[in-house]
């Protein structure tokens, strides 16, 4: 498996906890995990005991003060290492042991001994005590905990960027901090994933997991949280808290890991003849049975999350319901709705921000559909002629959306002109030949109208300007294009805070932040639109990096030292 970043997501400023808390794996957390994963509590307890034993074995090999402490705890293994201990004359008679304790004078042990007060601590009453090291003027070194707390601090002016990264067959979430004022990007912490990640979606609604371990899912004082939903090759959806460090288990799991067992491979043939095409798994109404390819959180109805899957279904989840329930008392913890509107894998899904009940979906059956989640049979759609890679609603008009395709095209549609019967023609408002290869990502700028970014397998990131013409048609022009060095581009996302800041990642497992405002052509093209939106256009200089900010790798640093 090659190294790559398959998805990226921004976290706006001021949302993250300033001081993230440490994950605690105790008995209550074990009960919560066993309920989420639907495994026996004893299995989880055995894993914890193994971890403790491993930690103790590591401690026995310590040196210095730690070694002295460990040695003092085990008196049975004590050995006399005196040089004369084994020098015994075999012909000599043994010494009498009748009164071998008399030399210690134990009869007078309790009597007060009169000794002279000598030494620096002879007068114990003269010592001064301090409540902690902060009050002691003689201790000038800071505690290691304080240093670590300061290093992990997230300021209100910082953005977080979450990337789904796979490297050396290990998948994880890497959380980066981006300080726009200092143009600084660095890794903050990471979270291990069980399988290859495919999509990410940030949300602020605290999901209900269970009542055992509130430390991993407690919202802040405002009732909001900081979470990331992850779709992987497994049918389950994991929701992780970004305010918890070194977490071993997610805050919530949507799905039934005990039923799907997705880690078990399904044979695709007998091995004797040509392999048969693998059959579709039997779909279930309450949970996915194949990989989760797309996620979308409803910003208006904050407890709703939509998911698109390779099992050809779109499902709707209520995050306020306890996912550990098994249907007792007439209640079910699965998806609240399941939509079978496509004939092949559903690649992408997104809620309409202005019409909070309307969903947009795109599939490998080469169609896109939009429908009201309350009445899915009354939706409309269009045949697009190629596999759908990504799609986005236009936040500036409730009826428009963009679709990017595997053949390199980007299409723009008006929902009001789409038919309910896909056999009828469904022309797009405009068609754009965006890339030489699949257009794997697309995003619409939320800060100014008519600005979109695309990324493709041709390794280019492009920024486009869409303008309305007097005759009602639209003109599209390429503003700037750049190879950011991320390989095949799999993710391009506009910043939620800066109108001309774009994050991109791809097949080289690198994350790059592109300040497109450093390009004069961009400032000229979008200056008027930014002023109309009430945004200030910052004057920036095109330095050596041309507005591109990334994390320097060890190889790059060593190369720079050699050059010096």
PDB file of C-alpha atoms in Angstrom, residues 20 152 154 160 173-176 187-191 241-246:
ATOM      1  CA  UNK A  20      -6.451  19.212  25.192  1.00  0.00           C
ATOM      2  CA  UNK A 152       0.380  21.283  23.221  1.00  0.00           C
ATOM      3  CA  UNK A 154      -3.814  25.575  20.870  1.00  0.00           C
ATOM      4  CA  UNK A 160      -6.528  22.765  13.030  1.00  0.00           C
ATOM      5  CA  UNK A 173      -5.426  10.778  11.668  1.00  0.00           C
ATOM      6  CA  UNK A 174      -2.763  13.464  11.852  1.00  0.00           C
ATOM      7  CA  UNK A 175      -3.809  16.746  13.409  1.00  0.00           C
ATOM      8  CA  UNK A 176      -1.849  19.823  12.363  1.00  0.00           C
ATOM      9  CA  UNK A 187       2.002  18.377  13.600  1.00  0.00           C
ATOM     10  CA  UNK A 188       0.210  18.420  16.950  1.00  0.00           C
ATOM     11  CA  UNK A 189      -0.874  14.829  17.650  1.00  0.00           C
ATOM     12  CA  UNK A 190      -2.214  11.754  15.863  1.00  0.00           C
ATOM     13  CA  UNK A 191      -4.878   9.068  16.299  1.00  0.00           C
ATOM     14  CA  UNK A 241     -12.749  13.864  19.754  1.00  0.00           C
ATOM     15  CA  UNK A 242      -9.999  16.226  18.595  1.00  0.00           C
ATOM     16  CA  UNK A 243      -9.660  17.619  22.124  1.00  0.00           C
ATOM     17  CA  UNK A 244      -8.384  14.308  23.568  1.00  0.00           C
ATOM     18  CA  UNK A 245      -4.735  13.320  23.185  1.00  0.00           C
ATOM     19  CA  UNK A 246      -3.413   9.774  22.738  1.00  0.00           C
TER      20      UNK A 246
END
